[in-house]
Short mmCIF file of C-alpha atoms in Angstrom, two decimals:
data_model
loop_
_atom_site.label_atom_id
_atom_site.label_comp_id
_atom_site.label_asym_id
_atom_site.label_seq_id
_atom_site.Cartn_x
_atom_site.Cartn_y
_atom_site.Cartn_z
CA UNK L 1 -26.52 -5.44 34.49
CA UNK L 2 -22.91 -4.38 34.01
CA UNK L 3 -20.95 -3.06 37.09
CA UNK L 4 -19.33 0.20 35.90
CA UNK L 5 -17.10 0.71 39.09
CA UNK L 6 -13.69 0.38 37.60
CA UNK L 7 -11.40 3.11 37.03
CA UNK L 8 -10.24 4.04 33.85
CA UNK L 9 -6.39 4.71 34.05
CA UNK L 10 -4.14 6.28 31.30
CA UNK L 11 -1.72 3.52 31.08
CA UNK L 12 2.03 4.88 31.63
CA UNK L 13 4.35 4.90 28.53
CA UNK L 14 8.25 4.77 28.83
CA UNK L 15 10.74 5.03 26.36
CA UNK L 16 14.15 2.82 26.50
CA UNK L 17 15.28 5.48 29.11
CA UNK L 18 12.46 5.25 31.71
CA UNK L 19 11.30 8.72 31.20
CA UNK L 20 7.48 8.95 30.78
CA UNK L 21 6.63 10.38 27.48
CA UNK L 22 2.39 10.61 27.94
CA UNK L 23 3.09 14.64 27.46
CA UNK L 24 5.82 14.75 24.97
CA UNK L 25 4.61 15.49 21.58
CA UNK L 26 6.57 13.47 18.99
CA UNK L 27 7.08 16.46 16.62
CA UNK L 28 8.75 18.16 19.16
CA UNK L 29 11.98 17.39 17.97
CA UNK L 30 11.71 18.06 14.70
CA UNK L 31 12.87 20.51 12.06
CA UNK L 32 9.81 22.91 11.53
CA UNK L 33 8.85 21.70 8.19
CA UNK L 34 8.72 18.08 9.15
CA UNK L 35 7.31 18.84 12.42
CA UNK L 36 4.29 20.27 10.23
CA UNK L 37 4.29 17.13 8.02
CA UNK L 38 3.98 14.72 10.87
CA UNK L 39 1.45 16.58 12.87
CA UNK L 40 -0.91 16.83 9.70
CA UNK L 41 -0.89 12.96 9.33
CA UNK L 42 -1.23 12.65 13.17
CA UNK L 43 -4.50 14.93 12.96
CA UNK L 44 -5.88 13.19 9.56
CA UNK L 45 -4.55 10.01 10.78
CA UNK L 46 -4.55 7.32 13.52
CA UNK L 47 -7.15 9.49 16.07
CA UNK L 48 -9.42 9.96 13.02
CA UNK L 49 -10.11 6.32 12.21
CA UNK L 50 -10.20 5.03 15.84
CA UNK L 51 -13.17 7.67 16.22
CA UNK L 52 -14.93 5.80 13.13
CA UNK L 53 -13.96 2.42 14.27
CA UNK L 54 -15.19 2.89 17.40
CA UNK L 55 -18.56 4.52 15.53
CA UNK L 56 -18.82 0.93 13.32
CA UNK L 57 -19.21 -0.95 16.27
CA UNK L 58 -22.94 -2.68 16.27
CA UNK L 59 -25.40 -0.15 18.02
CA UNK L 60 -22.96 2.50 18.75
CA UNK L 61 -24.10 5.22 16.32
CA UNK L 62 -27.74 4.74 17.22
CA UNK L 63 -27.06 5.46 20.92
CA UNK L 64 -24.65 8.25 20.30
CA UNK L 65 -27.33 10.01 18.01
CA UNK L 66 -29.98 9.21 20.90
CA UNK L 67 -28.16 10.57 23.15
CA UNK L 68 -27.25 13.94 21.66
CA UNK L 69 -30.98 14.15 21.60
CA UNK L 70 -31.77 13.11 24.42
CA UNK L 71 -29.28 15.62 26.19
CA UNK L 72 -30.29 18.77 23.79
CA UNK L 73 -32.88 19.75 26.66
CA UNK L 74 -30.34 19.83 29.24
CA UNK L 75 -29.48 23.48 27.11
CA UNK L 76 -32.86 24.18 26.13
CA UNK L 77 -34.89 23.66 29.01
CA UNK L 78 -33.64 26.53 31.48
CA UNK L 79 -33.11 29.06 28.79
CA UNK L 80 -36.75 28.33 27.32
CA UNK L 81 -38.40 28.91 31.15
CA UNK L 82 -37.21 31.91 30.91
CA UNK L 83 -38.78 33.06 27.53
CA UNK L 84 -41.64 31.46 28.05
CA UNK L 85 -42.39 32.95 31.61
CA UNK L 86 -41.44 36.52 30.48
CA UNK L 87 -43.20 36.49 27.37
CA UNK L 88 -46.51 35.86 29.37
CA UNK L 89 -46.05 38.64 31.36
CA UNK L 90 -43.76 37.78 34.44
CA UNK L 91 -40.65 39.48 35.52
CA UNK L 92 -37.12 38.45 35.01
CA UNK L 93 -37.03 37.55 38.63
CA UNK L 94 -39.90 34.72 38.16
CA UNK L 95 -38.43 33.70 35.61
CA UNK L 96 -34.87 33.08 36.74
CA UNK L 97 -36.31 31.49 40.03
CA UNK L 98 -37.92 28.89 37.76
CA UNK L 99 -35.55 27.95 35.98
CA UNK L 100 -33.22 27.96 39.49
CA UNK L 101 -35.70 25.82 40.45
CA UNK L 102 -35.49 23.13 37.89
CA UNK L 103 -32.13 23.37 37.88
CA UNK L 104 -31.84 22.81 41.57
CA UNK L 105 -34.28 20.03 41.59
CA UNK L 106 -31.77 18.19 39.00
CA UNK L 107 -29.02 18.42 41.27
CA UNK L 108 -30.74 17.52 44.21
CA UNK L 109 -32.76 14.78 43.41
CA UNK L 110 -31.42 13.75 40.49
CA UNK L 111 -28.92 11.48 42.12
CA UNK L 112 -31.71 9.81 43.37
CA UNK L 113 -32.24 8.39 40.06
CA UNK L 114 -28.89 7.48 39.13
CA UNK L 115 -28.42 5.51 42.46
CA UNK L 116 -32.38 4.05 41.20
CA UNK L 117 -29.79 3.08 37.93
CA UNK L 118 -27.29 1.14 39.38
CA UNK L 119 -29.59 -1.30 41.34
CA UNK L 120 -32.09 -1.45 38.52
CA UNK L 121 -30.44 -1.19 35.45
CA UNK L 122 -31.28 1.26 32.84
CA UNK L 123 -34.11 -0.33 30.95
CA UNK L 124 -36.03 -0.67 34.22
CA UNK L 125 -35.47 2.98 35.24
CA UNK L 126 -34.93 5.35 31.48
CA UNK L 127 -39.13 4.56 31.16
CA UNK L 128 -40.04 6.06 34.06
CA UNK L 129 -37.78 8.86 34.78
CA UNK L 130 -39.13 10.02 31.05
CA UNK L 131 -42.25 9.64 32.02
CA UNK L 132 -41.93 12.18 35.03
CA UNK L 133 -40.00 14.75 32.52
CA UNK L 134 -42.35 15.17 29.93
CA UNK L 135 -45.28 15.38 32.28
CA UNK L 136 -43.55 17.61 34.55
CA UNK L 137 -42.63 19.97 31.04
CA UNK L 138 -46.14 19.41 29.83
CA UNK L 139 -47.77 20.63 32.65
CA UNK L 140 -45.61 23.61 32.59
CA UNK L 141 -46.05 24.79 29.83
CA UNK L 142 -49.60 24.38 30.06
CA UNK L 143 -50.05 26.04 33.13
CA UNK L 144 -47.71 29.16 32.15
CA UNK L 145 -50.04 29.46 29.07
CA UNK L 146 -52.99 30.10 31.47
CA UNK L 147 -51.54 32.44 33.74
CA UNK L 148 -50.70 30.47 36.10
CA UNK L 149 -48.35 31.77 39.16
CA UNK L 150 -46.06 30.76 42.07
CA UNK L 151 -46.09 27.17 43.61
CA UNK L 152 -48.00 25.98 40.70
CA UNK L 153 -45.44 26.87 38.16
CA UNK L 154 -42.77 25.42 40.63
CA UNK L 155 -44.02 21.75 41.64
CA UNK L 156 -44.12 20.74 37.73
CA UNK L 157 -40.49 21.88 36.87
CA UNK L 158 -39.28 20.43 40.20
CA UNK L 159 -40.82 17.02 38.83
CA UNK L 160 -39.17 17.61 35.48
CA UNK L 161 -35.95 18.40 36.97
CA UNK L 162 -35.98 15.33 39.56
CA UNK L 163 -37.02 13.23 36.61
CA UNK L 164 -33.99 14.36 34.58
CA UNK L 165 -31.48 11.88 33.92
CA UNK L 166 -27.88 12.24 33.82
CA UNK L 167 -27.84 11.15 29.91
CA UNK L 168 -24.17 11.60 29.57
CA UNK L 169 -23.23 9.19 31.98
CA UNK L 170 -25.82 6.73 30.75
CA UNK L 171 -23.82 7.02 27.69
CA UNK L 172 -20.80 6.79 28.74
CA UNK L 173 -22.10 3.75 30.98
CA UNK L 174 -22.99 2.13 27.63
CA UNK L 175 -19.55 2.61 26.10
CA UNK L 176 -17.45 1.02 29.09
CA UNK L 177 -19.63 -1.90 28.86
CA UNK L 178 -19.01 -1.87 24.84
CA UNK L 179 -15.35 -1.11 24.77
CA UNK L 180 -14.09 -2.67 27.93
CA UNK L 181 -10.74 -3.20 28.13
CA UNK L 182 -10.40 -1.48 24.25
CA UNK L 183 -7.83 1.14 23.68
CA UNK L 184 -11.08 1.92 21.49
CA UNK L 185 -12.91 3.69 24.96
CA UNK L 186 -10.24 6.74 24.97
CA UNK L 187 -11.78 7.69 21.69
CA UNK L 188 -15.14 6.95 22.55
CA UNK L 189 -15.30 9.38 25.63
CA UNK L 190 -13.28 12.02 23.26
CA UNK L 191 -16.74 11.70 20.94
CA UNK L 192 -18.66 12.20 24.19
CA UNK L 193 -17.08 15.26 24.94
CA UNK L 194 -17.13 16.31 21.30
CA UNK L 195 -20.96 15.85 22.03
CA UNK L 196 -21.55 17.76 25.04
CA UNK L 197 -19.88 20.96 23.37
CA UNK L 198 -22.03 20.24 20.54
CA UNK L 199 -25.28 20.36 23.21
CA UNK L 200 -24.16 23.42 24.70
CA UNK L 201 -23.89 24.98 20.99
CA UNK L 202 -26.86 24.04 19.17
CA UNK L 203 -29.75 23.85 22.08
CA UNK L 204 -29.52 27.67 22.69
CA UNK L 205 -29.62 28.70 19.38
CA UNK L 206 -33.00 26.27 19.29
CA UNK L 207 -34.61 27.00 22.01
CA UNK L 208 -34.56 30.79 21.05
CA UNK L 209 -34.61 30.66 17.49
CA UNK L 210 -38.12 28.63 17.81
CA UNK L 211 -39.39 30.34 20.77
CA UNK L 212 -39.10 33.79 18.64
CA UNK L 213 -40.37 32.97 15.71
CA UNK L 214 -43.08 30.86 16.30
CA UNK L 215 -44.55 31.45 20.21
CA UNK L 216 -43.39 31.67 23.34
CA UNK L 217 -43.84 28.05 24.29
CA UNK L 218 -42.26 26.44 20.97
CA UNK L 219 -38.75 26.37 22.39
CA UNK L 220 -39.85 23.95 26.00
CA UNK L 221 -41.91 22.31 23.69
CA UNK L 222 -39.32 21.39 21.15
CA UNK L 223 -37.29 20.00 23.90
CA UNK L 224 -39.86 18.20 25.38
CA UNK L 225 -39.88 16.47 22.64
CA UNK L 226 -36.48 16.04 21.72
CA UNK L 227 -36.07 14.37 24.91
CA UNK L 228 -38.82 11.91 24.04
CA UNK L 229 -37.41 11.18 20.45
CA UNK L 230 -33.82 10.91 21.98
CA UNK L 231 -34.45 9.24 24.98
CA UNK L 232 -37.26 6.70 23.68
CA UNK L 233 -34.54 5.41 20.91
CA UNK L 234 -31.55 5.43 23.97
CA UNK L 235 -33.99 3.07 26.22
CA UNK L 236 -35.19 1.01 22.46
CA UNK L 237 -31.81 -0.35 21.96
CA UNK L 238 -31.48 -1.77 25.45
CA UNK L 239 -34.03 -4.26 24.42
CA UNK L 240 -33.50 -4.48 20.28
#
């Protein structure tokens, strides 16, 4: 197991004057047109390639793609509670206090599992916290199909939601232990990032694109399995 407890520091640039340049742009000086010129190679340039460099490097792609999978429910999941419980017949109310409810159960127990993480390692742990998600999801879903109301509909998504792993930091975990010490990591976490946006884009539109038209339970289902595609390949390449 890799100990991920260092701190990442920008490292402090100074030019032959001592002043600290890390926020001066280096077109800033420039005459307008070259300014332009020099900023377009920067973008198409240097940052460009160091993304797909750091992308080449053995396994990285496959856990980047698992991951975005894997982390598509976090988006999905709350928004598709919703749907589901109000296209069955309950109020708005229910239906935001379930997804509150998973929500809240992420936050508070979910640490649990991280700190389960660092002593175990992931490919101990990733197995069985996905275990506890999909069967908390499964069940429901399965119960709001049959009508099913109050404490029932809570203890499942509270066991989904303290199942739920903190996939971006699992990530991330896997990248410091890849690119430590490599300029390489500052463009690695930039693809993270680029990532989570992407989550926060494309899971919504999912969850109620299918949920609409197809049935009310398509869109937690979807993510349900999402997060067993995304997470199954993640936990895979730990041991491959």
């Amino acid at each position: 197991r890799n100990n991920f407890g260092h701190v990442l520091r920008a490292p402090e640039r100074h030019d032959h004057q001592g002043i600290d340049v890390r926020c001066a742009h280096p077109t800033t000086l420039l005459p307008t047109g070259e300014s332009h010129r020099v900023s377009e190679s920067l973008r198409s340039g240097p940052m460009s390639s160091s993304y797909a460099s750091v992308l080449r490097r053995p396994g990285a792609g496959a856990f980047v793609a698992a991951g975005f999978l894997g982390r598509l429910p976090i988006s999905m999941v709350p928004l598709g509670i919703v749907l589901l419980i109000t296209a069955t017949g309950g109020n708005y109310a229910v239906a935001g206090a379930l997804s509150a409810t998973y929500a809240l159960s992420a936050a508070a127990i979910g640490p649990l599992g991280a700190r389960w993480i660092d002593r175990r390692g992931q490919a101990q742990v990733i197995p069985l916290l996905l275990m506890g998600q999909i069967a908390g999801l499964i069940a429901f879903v399965v119960a709001a199909s049959r009508d099913v109301h109050g404490l029932w509909l809570a203890l499942p998504l509270i066991l989904a939601g303290g199942s739920a792993p903190n996939i971006g930091s699992l990530v991330r975990a896997r990248w410091a232990a890849m690119l430590s010490g490599d300029p390489g990591l500052r463009a690695a976490f930039a693809i993270e990032g680029l990532v989570d946006e992407m989550v926060f884009m494309i899971g919504p539109v999912l969850a109620i694109g299918l949920s609409v038209a197809w049935f009310p339970e398509a869109g937690p289902l979807a993510a349900t399995i999402l997060l067993a595609i995304g997470m199954t390949l993640f936990g895979a390449d730990l041991f491959f």
